[in-house]
């Protein structure tokens, strides 16, 4: 056997031996006999036992360092780099009985064997310095130092506990979720001078200022890189606004009918290209093709078609002012407007914003979320193919900084955002100095109320739609499911049965019902929420873990999760999770459930399941939510306005109501007699 191979074999055997019989039991003779060689040969390669063990320890440390490096390569943000370090240390390939017991055996000897101490010092210093560098971009230097040491200590602690439980309580997913939740919480409490603060109501969230000049779009189901796009900065945004200003004047000069015809053609093209676009959307978002092929593209096309039809009917009013005068109003466009999208329904969001904007004669500059930059580019192509003059709809790419260039731009008259509550507040503040109109479609924690006379299967079906469609990444989801005490047991049983039968898998497989979450970072956040739910005492009915079977291990899949016995004050019942996590809460009385449903800062959506028609309307009238359903959930036809109350947003998308948000009225007084001037 070649020398290098022999060395590796002996090191492997040493690690096996440490895992099985520990440090004391692992002698040169015993290792040699396991490897089927003479003790002399082992001594020839490694000197003595300490030399052999130091080589084995170095090999473990080197392998971990390689894993860290490879994960760091794919991490684009400071937060992602921290996650990469956590994942490398606690990933399933590292966090197992064999490797863990070997590490522990070494740690026990570090103080007594100088060779081991050196390896340990290098490994520890490198881990802390990696963490500190990433943290320094998010929090002040001193805090970064402290936090790096804490994270390193927690990783060691998790290892130690797993080893002491003889690996019975070791679970890589839970260990990482614990660390992730810890890091998220600590970061939420600290804000660095280099960070832009976005207040998210309950706590401040640091958003790192990214210096990256490119977006790397990743398929969240496989980790594959789909595309690299250049980030647009001030020069590109200024140029886009200038092009849009010129184009908007020509566009607004067309009749509504002419504009409508072009929008209608774009709707047709979207439908013709449904297959290609839904595959692209599934690859960019991780959502099942089963959904994107029937919802995302079609919903965008429906919206374009609806506003195409309305464009020709946009009109002002004639106002009779007696024989001496009359008045009229003109409904005019705002000018150049901006749309900023979230990552859950990228194409649909772009269409929901572009369709009313363009129908009213505006030009739109649209920035998709950095995580899903691709389909908006296709929409721009489709508009051009449909005959839209160049510059009327343009896409800029980038992170929050590019968004800010739009919200602060003096020539942009309006911004429509779909995103988190904290981002909504930041956007509104940034829009204030230039007095822009704003439409904000923000987050929610919506109640879905099931009375004891509800049709049980429909109510369960509604709760499933309202929690697990798009892997739960839907703003209007009814994640607080209030179920009447009398039917709760039956409800939970049906939920368990139907959730257990759901198919999680490759988003491009037409049989798949639950795809991947948008990113590793988001998956860790969702797993952290699940871990908190467990810690707070909610009863896990089904799900609760990352799905890593076969190829799914490459992506970010989380099993649909149902918690029962939730209390209103638990974090899973209070905070938006934006993942496949349902919280079931019990109630007894109508007044009680309405008060509890309304006891939230959010007000996006709500639903009532009952057979009693008067109760349905009575309860809906008292719920503080912008979009409500009776005996259904998450159905959003373009004809009905969609939007939130309270912290869930301002303004409405869809329906005729959207026109109000993309146009302004001009009042004109027309004299029919001489001017009666006293001067
Ligand atoms: P974010 O708020 O993080 O981002 C939304 C968009 O805003 C992204 O394009 C983002 O850029 C950009 N952005 C972030 N900060 C700023 C800023 N300061 N100024 C200007 N633009 C900024 O939301 P997510 O993308 O994470 O989407 C999930 C959220 O969206 C959830 O809270 C969900 O409830 C909500 N949502 C609401 C809907 C509704 O209709 N009410 C529908 C769908 C989602 P980038 O990410 O590229 O850096």
XYZ file of C-alpha atoms and ligand atoms in Angstrom:
727
model
C 0.000 0.000 0.000
C 1.446 3.459 -0.886
C 2.716 5.431 2.115
C 0.071 8.188 2.029
C -2.733 5.663 1.772
C -1.315 3.644 4.656
C -1.099 6.785 6.822
C -4.733 7.620 6.043
C -5.800 4.069 6.840
C -4.066 4.185 10.215
C -5.641 7.533 11.037
C -9.092 6.204 10.151
C -8.558 3.150 12.311
C -7.424 5.415 15.153
C -10.613 7.464 14.935
C -12.692 4.271 14.947
C -10.778 3.023 17.940
C -11.223 6.285 19.861
C -14.954 6.172 19.134
C -15.221 2.626 20.412
C -12.740 2.224 23.254
C -11.707 5.804 24.074
C -8.307 7.376 24.555
C -6.963 5.066 27.240
C -8.053 1.895 25.434
C -6.452 3.006 22.176
C -2.883 1.726 22.272
C -0.395 1.472 19.446
C -0.604 -2.338 19.599
C -4.395 -2.365 19.570
C -4.557 0.066 16.642
C -1.936 -1.882 14.740
C -3.866 -5.105 15.239
C -7.136 -3.461 14.048
C -5.299 -2.233 10.962
C -3.669 -5.625 10.390
C -0.104 -4.245 10.548
C 2.735 -4.566 13.006
C 3.094 -2.050 15.893
C 6.521 -1.286 14.458
C 4.986 -0.028 11.233
C 2.685 2.328 13.146
C 5.653 3.579 15.146
C 7.593 3.996 11.901
C 4.956 6.398 10.559
C 3.914 8.249 13.704
C 6.615 7.738 16.364
C 4.554 7.018 19.463
C 0.903 7.011 20.501
C 0.866 10.783 21.034
C 2.235 11.298 17.535
C -0.440 9.060 16.047
C -3.204 10.782 17.979
C -1.934 14.246 17.082
C -1.986 13.212 13.393
C -5.533 11.887 13.745
C -6.639 15.080 15.522
C -5.022 17.209 12.798
C -6.822 15.164 10.179
C -10.205 15.747 11.852
C -9.491 19.470 12.198
C -8.333 19.689 8.577
C -11.460 17.964 7.307
C -13.648 20.345 9.301
C -11.682 23.326 7.981
C -12.293 22.101 4.417
C -16.027 21.837 5.111
C -16.021 25.339 6.570
C -14.201 26.709 3.512
C -16.558 25.047 1.086
C -19.665 26.325 2.906
C -18.183 29.823 3.199
C -17.684 29.914 -0.565
C -21.453 29.747 -1.144
C -22.303 32.301 1.575
C -22.822 35.776 0.189
C -23.802 37.757 3.249
C -22.325 38.162 6.692
C -25.300 36.376 8.256
C -24.965 33.534 5.731
C -21.262 33.217 6.634
C -22.145 32.817 10.306
C -24.692 30.193 9.304
C -22.118 28.426 7.166
C -19.821 28.146 10.188
C -22.616 26.786 12.373
C -23.694 24.346 9.684
C -20.156 23.149 9.032
C -19.569 22.424 12.725
C -22.943 20.854 13.378
C -23.816 19.391 9.966
C -24.952 15.748 9.918
C -21.663 14.663 8.335
C -19.734 16.051 11.337
C -22.234 15.766 14.178
C -22.297 11.990 14.556
C -21.248 9.438 17.121
C -17.960 8.420 15.497
C -16.560 11.877 14.825
C -18.015 13.359 17.986
C -16.604 10.716 20.297
C -13.191 11.087 18.692
C -13.260 14.870 19.168
C -14.262 14.396 22.772
C -11.446 11.922 23.374
C -8.978 14.504 22.075
C -10.415 17.317 24.148
C -9.951 15.206 27.244
C -6.228 14.982 26.523
C -5.548 18.478 25.228
C -4.278 19.746 28.559
C -1.788 16.898 28.898
C -0.424 16.373 25.398
C 1.351 19.392 23.885
C 0.897 18.115 20.281
C -2.872 18.012 20.732
C -2.940 21.377 22.438
C -1.289 23.032 19.444
C -3.866 21.588 17.035
C -6.713 22.567 19.325
C -5.425 26.138 19.691
C -5.156 26.630 15.936
C -8.613 25.167 15.333
C -10.240 27.265 18.061
C -8.510 30.483 16.991
C -9.572 29.981 13.393
C -13.209 29.272 14.334
C -13.458 32.370 16.497
C -11.743 34.587 13.967
C -14.059 33.416 11.157
C -17.079 34.145 13.313
C -15.722 37.504 14.453
C -15.054 38.679 10.914
C -18.591 37.916 9.806
C -20.117 39.387 12.957
C -18.164 42.624 12.640
C -20.229 43.472 9.588
C -23.386 43.251 11.634
C -22.573 44.487 15.131
C -19.944 46.709 16.807
C -16.449 45.186 17.112
C -16.572 44.556 20.857
C -19.965 42.851 20.606
C -18.680 40.811 17.646
C -15.786 39.550 19.759
C -18.085 38.602 22.635
C -20.657 36.989 20.399
C -18.039 34.985 18.474
C -16.766 33.516 21.741
C -20.326 32.711 22.840
C -21.201 30.979 19.582
C -17.994 28.930 19.692
C -18.729 27.994 23.310
C -22.277 26.999 22.441
C -21.079 24.798 19.604
C -18.686 23.068 22.006
C -21.496 22.775 24.575
C -23.876 21.180 22.100
C -21.170 18.667 21.164
C -20.488 17.875 24.782
C -24.144 17.335 25.627
C -24.642 15.121 22.609
C -21.612 13.031 23.587
C -22.714 12.754 27.222
C -26.126 11.490 26.093
C -24.146 8.838 24.182
C -25.544 10.432 21.044
C -29.109 9.422 21.898
C -30.166 13.075 22.054
C -28.019 14.224 19.168
C -29.810 15.669 16.198
C -27.933 17.877 13.786
C -31.085 19.769 12.688
C -32.137 20.665 16.256
C -28.568 21.562 17.227
C -28.286 23.964 14.299
C -31.762 25.366 14.941
C -30.760 26.111 18.527
C -27.618 27.974 17.450
C -29.527 29.768 14.679
C -32.228 30.957 17.051
C -29.546 32.143 19.479
C -27.668 34.076 16.798
C -30.875 35.618 15.416
C -31.952 36.745 18.836
C -28.573 38.239 19.702
C -28.332 40.019 16.362
C -31.830 41.406 16.785
C -30.696 43.020 20.014
C -27.618 44.719 18.576
C -27.310 47.159 15.741
C -23.973 48.262 14.367
C -23.062 51.640 12.957
C -22.489 49.880 9.608
C -25.979 48.435 9.652
C -29.174 50.022 8.529
C -31.817 49.527 11.185
C -35.207 48.320 10.150
C -37.605 48.481 12.998
C -39.902 45.496 12.850
C -42.307 46.545 15.540
C -41.307 44.341 18.442
C -37.571 44.406 17.883
C -34.984 46.110 15.756
C -33.485 43.943 13.022
C -30.004 44.664 11.743
C -29.744 44.538 7.992
C -26.186 44.305 6.797
C -25.082 46.812 4.254
C -23.951 44.524 1.448
C -20.964 45.369 -0.631
C -21.593 42.640 -3.144
C -21.732 43.712 -6.734
C -23.517 40.637 -7.936
C -26.548 38.569 -7.099
C -26.099 34.814 -7.237
C -29.446 33.160 -7.772
C -29.603 29.692 -6.260
C -32.102 26.884 -6.702
C -33.177 26.274 -3.095
C -34.140 22.681 -3.838
C -30.666 21.674 -5.022
C -28.224 24.430 -4.138
C -27.371 24.773 -7.860
C -26.391 28.251 -9.081
C -28.989 29.402 -11.617
C -27.584 32.770 -12.614
C -25.335 35.625 -11.619
C -26.670 39.126 -12.104
C -25.037 42.500 -11.799
C -26.306 44.699 -8.989
C -27.601 48.055 -10.189
C -26.261 51.094 -8.393
C -27.023 54.821 -8.452
C -25.848 55.367 -12.045
C -28.024 52.547 -13.407
C -31.053 53.618 -11.377
C -30.685 57.245 -12.518
C -30.421 56.121 -16.134
C -33.491 53.890 -15.763
C -35.481 56.757 -14.265
C -34.447 59.049 -17.104
C -35.486 56.470 -19.728
C -38.741 55.909 -17.858
C -39.511 59.640 -17.732
C -39.237 59.979 -21.505
C -41.117 56.738 -22.189
C -43.898 57.552 -19.726
C -44.860 60.723 -21.578
C -45.366 58.732 -24.810
C -47.158 55.916 -23.023
C -49.573 58.247 -21.229
C -50.357 59.944 -24.543
C -51.892 56.715 -25.895
C -55.573 56.106 -25.345
C -56.580 53.707 -22.599
C -57.772 51.304 -25.284
C -54.358 51.291 -26.983
C -52.600 50.676 -23.683
C -55.086 47.933 -22.858
C -54.413 46.112 -26.118
C -50.691 45.883 -25.330
C -51.320 44.670 -21.789
C -53.745 42.111 -23.134
C -51.098 40.819 -25.563
C -48.656 40.514 -22.650
C -51.245 38.444 -20.746
C -51.604 36.129 -23.747
C -47.830 35.747 -24.058
C -47.564 34.877 -20.374
C -50.140 32.135 -20.814
C -48.458 30.819 -23.963
C -45.151 30.637 -22.127
C -46.666 29.221 -18.938
C -44.650 26.014 -19.003
C -41.260 27.665 -19.436
C -42.044 30.385 -16.900
C -43.419 28.064 -14.259
C -40.319 25.857 -14.486
C -38.159 28.962 -14.066
C -40.248 30.117 -11.105
C -40.092 26.677 -9.481
C -36.312 26.559 -9.872
C -35.860 30.062 -8.501
C -38.283 29.744 -5.564
C -38.326 26.017 -4.754
C -42.129 25.951 -5.083
C -43.723 22.863 -6.648
C -44.475 22.978 -10.351
C -47.930 21.748 -9.327
C -48.462 25.287 -7.963
C -46.446 27.534 -10.248
C -48.009 26.053 -13.386
C -51.548 26.813 -12.260
C -51.176 29.856 -10.016
C -48.123 32.074 -10.416
C -48.088 32.742 -14.162
C -51.861 32.535 -14.558
C -52.526 34.908 -11.685
C -50.118 37.405 -13.278
C -51.850 36.998 -16.641
C -55.307 37.374 -15.056
C -54.196 40.639 -13.501
C -52.815 42.033 -16.767
C -55.990 41.011 -18.560
C -58.219 42.594 -15.911
C -56.453 45.964 -15.979
C -56.142 45.782 -19.772
C -59.928 45.669 -19.846
C -60.263 48.555 -17.416
C -57.728 50.812 -19.172
C -60.203 51.985 -21.790
C -62.834 52.768 -19.182
C -60.661 55.038 -17.032
C -62.526 58.301 -16.876
C -63.114 61.392 -14.841
C -66.441 62.912 -13.892
C -68.513 65.680 -15.263
C -69.718 67.979 -12.470
C -72.679 70.254 -13.090
C -72.052 73.727 -11.590
C -75.152 75.486 -12.907
C -75.578 77.471 -16.141
C -72.454 79.576 -15.588
C -69.903 76.780 -15.339
C -69.228 73.127 -15.168
C -66.392 71.082 -13.822
C -64.731 67.860 -14.713
C -62.065 65.646 -13.286
C -59.285 63.954 -15.154
C -57.760 60.749 -13.848
C -54.063 61.152 -14.619
C -51.026 58.927 -14.080
C -48.541 59.697 -11.329
C -45.501 59.480 -13.637
C -42.586 57.144 -12.931
C -43.415 54.681 -10.154
C -41.398 51.948 -8.447
C -42.332 48.409 -7.495
C -40.280 46.393 -5.004
C -41.078 42.704 -4.708
C -40.783 39.908 -2.137
C -39.473 36.465 -3.056
C -42.491 34.236 -2.518
C -44.524 35.035 -5.674
C -41.959 36.921 -7.789
C -43.757 36.965 -11.135
C -47.214 37.421 -9.677
C -46.067 40.338 -7.527
C -44.418 42.010 -10.536
C -47.670 41.661 -12.522
C -49.901 42.787 -9.639
C -47.900 46.007 -9.478
C -47.194 46.558 -13.170
C -50.715 45.924 -14.482
C -52.595 48.757 -12.709
C -49.569 51.058 -12.963
C -49.265 50.680 -16.730
C -53.034 50.685 -17.319
C -53.149 54.128 -15.706
C -50.334 55.429 -17.964
C -47.387 55.281 -15.564
C -43.941 53.863 -16.246
C -42.682 51.343 -13.690
C -39.211 50.449 -12.478
C -39.374 47.127 -10.693
C -36.863 45.595 -8.316
C -37.409 41.914 -7.587
C -36.139 40.386 -4.340
C -32.496 39.466 -4.524
C -33.359 35.806 -3.882
C -35.674 35.547 -6.899
C -34.429 37.916 -9.575
C -35.197 35.895 -12.714
C -38.870 35.952 -13.697
C -39.154 39.763 -13.656
C -36.533 39.834 -16.416
C -38.743 37.503 -18.478
C -41.728 39.768 -17.821
C -39.783 42.744 -19.169
C -39.003 40.746 -22.337
C -42.646 39.767 -22.704
C -43.810 43.376 -22.369
C -41.413 44.424 -25.135
C -42.615 41.568 -27.335
C -46.205 42.653 -26.679
C -45.383 46.130 -27.984
C -44.783 48.111 -24.807
C -42.530 51.061 -25.647
C -38.976 50.592 -24.354
C -38.484 52.125 -20.925
C -42.115 51.866 -19.740
C -41.360 48.756 -17.680
C -37.785 48.232 -16.548
C -36.218 45.843 -14.080
C -33.348 46.827 -11.831
C -31.555 44.223 -9.750
C -30.065 44.479 -6.323
C -30.337 44.265 -2.584
C -31.989 46.679 -0.176
C -29.549 49.417 -1.242
C -30.965 49.359 -4.773
C -34.457 49.451 -3.270
C -33.455 52.528 -1.284
C -32.201 54.256 -4.440
C -35.740 53.896 -5.761
C -37.608 54.889 -2.594
C -35.441 58.004 -2.172
C -35.346 59.067 -5.821
C -36.760 62.543 -6.377
C -38.199 61.714 -9.820
C -40.108 58.639 -8.666
C -43.624 59.536 -7.581
C -44.750 56.364 -5.909
C -43.417 53.165 -4.451
C -45.323 49.939 -3.983
C -43.601 47.406 -1.744
C -44.375 43.802 -0.923
C -42.252 42.779 2.012
C -41.887 42.632 5.755
C -43.391 45.100 8.200
C -39.961 46.460 9.104
C -39.114 47.042 5.454
C -42.487 48.782 5.022
C -41.653 51.231 7.785
C -38.211 51.915 6.311
C -39.677 52.424 2.845
C -42.318 54.813 4.151
C -39.704 56.821 6.038
C -37.464 56.959 2.949
C -40.399 58.020 0.778
C -41.344 60.879 3.110
C -38.733 63.504 2.119
C -39.940 63.351 -1.499
C -43.600 62.884 -0.458
C -44.137 59.758 -2.501
C -47.356 57.813 -2.530
C -46.843 54.415 -0.917
C -48.615 51.101 -1.149
C -47.400 48.577 1.390
C -48.275 44.881 1.218
C -46.704 43.542 4.382
C -46.703 40.540 6.668
C -49.360 38.902 8.784
C -50.269 36.395 11.470
C -53.804 35.840 10.370
C -56.555 34.075 12.305
C -58.577 31.238 10.812
C -61.584 30.536 13.049
C -63.389 27.207 12.943
C -66.732 27.112 14.757
C -68.220 23.849 15.976
C -70.864 23.806 13.227
C -68.274 24.075 10.431
C -68.023 21.480 7.672
C -65.042 19.649 9.136
C -63.316 18.520 5.924
C -63.686 21.973 4.366
C -62.282 23.619 7.476
C -59.329 21.224 7.563
C -58.811 21.759 3.813
C -58.884 25.541 4.323
C -56.374 25.320 7.166
C -54.052 23.205 4.991
C -54.323 25.639 2.086
C -53.816 28.521 4.475
C -50.659 27.075 6.007
C -48.841 24.774 3.635
C -49.353 26.143 0.138
C -45.976 27.391 -1.134
C -44.425 25.697 1.916
C -46.173 28.257 4.070
C -44.399 31.206 2.443
C -47.593 33.174 1.906
C -48.215 36.521 3.580
C -51.942 36.006 4.113
C -51.613 32.543 5.671
C -53.994 31.715 8.510
C -51.309 30.498 10.851
C -53.342 30.976 14.019
C -56.021 28.319 13.656
C -58.643 28.840 16.383
C -60.765 25.697 16.702
C -63.841 25.360 18.896
C -63.199 23.121 21.898
C -66.015 20.704 20.970
C -64.495 19.722 17.604
C -60.811 20.245 18.238
C -59.880 16.589 18.769
C -61.596 15.536 15.520
C -60.049 18.509 13.685
C -56.544 17.589 14.867
C -57.002 13.973 13.836
C -58.039 14.918 10.298
C -55.172 17.407 10.108
C -52.685 14.764 11.177
C -53.975 12.282 8.608
C -54.007 14.748 5.718
C -50.639 16.305 6.553
C -49.009 12.890 6.896
C -50.136 12.069 3.349
C -48.585 15.212 1.826
C -45.784 14.610 -0.676
C -42.567 16.526 -0.076
C -40.059 16.376 -2.877
C -38.411 17.691 -6.002
C -40.347 20.838 -6.979
C -40.148 19.888 -10.649
C -41.899 16.551 -10.063
C -45.601 17.163 -10.836
C -46.587 14.900 -7.926
C -44.761 17.035 -5.363
C -47.019 19.048 -3.069
C -44.466 20.642 -0.763
C -41.245 22.075 -2.159
C -38.214 23.791 -0.661
C -38.015 26.933 1.431
C -36.395 29.899 -0.237
C -32.914 29.722 1.348
C -30.811 28.028 3.967
C -31.003 31.142 6.116
C -34.780 31.139 5.968
C -34.963 27.404 6.647
C -32.814 27.852 9.744
C -35.110 30.653 10.881
C -38.150 28.411 10.460
C -36.437 25.508 12.282
C -35.532 27.954 15.045
C -39.221 28.946 15.371
C -40.165 25.267 15.580
C -37.550 24.697 18.279
C -38.950 27.671 20.224
C -42.493 26.301 19.868
C -41.351 23.019 21.399
C -39.451 24.795 24.147
C -42.499 26.906 24.979
C -44.578 23.776 25.528
C -46.696 23.513 22.372
C -47.563 19.916 21.448
C -46.069 18.776 18.160
C -48.733 16.870 16.226
C -46.840 16.218 13.028
C -43.687 17.405 11.216
C -41.201 19.554 13.075
C -38.012 18.681 11.242
C -35.900 19.345 8.201
C -36.364 16.757 5.460
C -33.034 15.335 4.304
C -33.943 12.074 2.621
C -31.980 11.358 -0.573
C -31.353 14.359 -2.777
C -33.530 16.572 -0.590
C -30.518 16.928 1.720
C -29.059 19.325 -0.853
C -32.019 21.670 -0.508
C -33.923 23.485 2.192
C -36.967 21.333 2.910
C -38.984 21.479 6.124
C -41.831 19.060 6.858
C -45.306 20.614 7.222
C -45.630 21.120 10.947
C -48.694 21.330 13.192
C -48.576 22.413 16.820
C -51.544 21.853 19.111
C -52.233 23.253 22.585
C -50.768 26.601 21.631
C -51.233 29.668 23.800
C -51.696 33.183 22.451
C -48.488 34.364 24.115
C -46.235 31.726 22.519
C -43.845 33.075 19.916
C -45.142 30.609 17.289
C -48.631 32.085 17.768
C -47.430 35.700 17.748
C -44.661 36.124 15.203
C -44.817 35.686 11.458
C -42.843 32.520 10.624
C -43.397 32.483 6.844
C -42.897 28.747 6.716
C -44.952 25.546 7.017
C -45.868 25.898 10.686
C -49.475 25.889 11.894
C -50.477 26.771 15.451
C -53.804 25.398 16.667
C -55.492 27.267 19.515
C -58.677 26.285 21.325
C -61.636 28.607 22.001
C -65.136 28.393 23.379
C -66.942 31.621 22.826
C -67.527 33.976 19.887
C -66.603 37.209 21.693
C -63.554 35.564 23.188
C -62.213 34.319 19.846
C -62.783 37.663 18.122
C -60.867 39.490 20.856
C -58.015 36.978 20.635
C -57.978 37.045 16.826
C -57.664 40.838 16.860
C -54.989 40.931 19.567
C -52.105 41.342 17.121
C -50.331 44.213 15.401
C -51.083 42.551 12.052
C -54.321 42.811 10.083
C -53.737 41.203 6.719
C -56.295 38.404 6.441
C -58.832 36.329 8.370
C -61.311 33.523 7.806
C -64.364 32.048 9.459
C -65.615 28.508 8.934
C -69.234 28.072 10.054
C -72.558 26.896 8.645
C -74.467 29.755 10.247
C -74.689 32.550 7.714
C -75.516 35.345 10.174
C -72.644 34.410 12.457
C -70.247 34.354 9.504
C -71.016 37.974 8.565
C -71.258 39.158 12.174
C -67.810 37.785 13.006
C -66.181 38.956 9.769
C -67.479 42.492 10.395
C -65.648 42.555 13.722
C -62.333 41.102 12.536
C -59.549 43.607 11.899
C -58.249 42.312 8.571
C -58.110 43.669 5.047
C -58.879 40.423 3.225
C -61.370 37.899 4.610
C -62.875 34.575 3.588
C -65.996 32.779 4.688
C -65.633 28.996 4.412
C -62.475 29.157 2.275
C -58.894 30.352 2.483
C -56.243 32.151 0.394
C -58.349 32.532 -2.729
C -57.401 35.886 -4.276
C -59.317 36.639 -7.479
C -58.018 39.744 -9.217
C -61.482 41.300 -9.111
C -61.326 41.647 -5.291
C -59.025 44.220 -3.699
C -56.219 42.677 -1.637
C -54.321 44.333 1.198
C -53.907 44.777 4.907
C -55.055 46.786 7.889
C -52.948 47.882 10.888
C -49.267 46.911 10.529
C -50.018 44.678 7.538
C -50.075 47.525 5.105
C -51.505 50.519 3.351
C -53.412 50.675 0.100
C -54.809 47.856 -1.995
C -53.725 45.802 -4.958
C -56.180 44.284 -7.466
C -59.785 45.260 -8.081
C -60.756 48.775 -9.152
C -59.390 49.965 -5.794
C -55.837 49.609 -7.141
C -56.496 52.364 -9.691
C -56.778 54.873 -6.865
C -53.213 54.081 -5.914
C -51.704 54.557 -9.370
C -53.495 57.681 -10.512
C -54.316 61.151 -9.308
C -57.281 63.408 -9.933
C -57.119 66.755 -11.592
C -60.170 68.987 -11.090
C -60.988 71.459 -13.848
C -63.403 74.376 -13.552
C -64.778 75.595 -16.891
C -66.357 79.025 -16.973
C -69.338 79.512 -19.320
C -69.806 83.206 -18.559
C -67.808 86.396 -18.175
C -65.414 86.816 -15.276
C -67.139 88.798 -12.544
C -64.139 90.589 -10.998
C -64.597 93.325 -8.365
C -61.275 94.943 -9.257
P -38.297 41.944 2.693
O -39.050 43.031 3.381
O -37.057 41.456 3.321
O -37.910 42.393 1.216
C -38.879 42.846 0.298
C -38.186 43.641 -0.797
O -37.756 44.890 -0.275
C -36.946 42.979 -1.356
O -36.880 43.251 -2.737
C -35.850 43.660 -0.593
O -34.614 43.631 -1.237
C -36.373 45.072 -0.523
N -35.857 45.871 0.585
C -35.408 45.445 1.786
N -35.083 46.518 2.561
C -35.347 47.636 1.836
C -35.244 49.036 2.079
N -34.817 49.510 3.234
N -35.609 49.881 1.096
C -36.085 49.423 -0.084
N -36.201 48.113 -0.382
C -35.844 47.223 0.572
O -39.358 40.788 2.478
P -39.105 39.320 1.936
O -38.572 39.404 0.538
O -38.331 38.580 2.967
O -40.591 38.744 1.839
C -41.246 38.170 2.911
C -42.176 39.186 3.545
O -43.056 39.704 2.559
C -43.064 38.564 4.595
O -43.154 39.394 5.723
C -44.415 38.495 3.906
O -45.490 38.489 4.787
C -44.385 39.702 3.038
N -45.323 39.535 1.934
C -46.459 40.303 1.919
C -47.410 40.127 0.930
C -48.634 40.975 0.890
O -49.203 41.086 -0.188
N -49.087 41.549 1.970
C -47.234 39.106 -0.113
C -45.982 38.410 -0.028
C -45.074 38.614 0.980
P -33.687 42.324 -1.152
O -34.404 41.267 -0.427
O -33.529 42.004 -2.581
O -32.451 42.748 -0.488
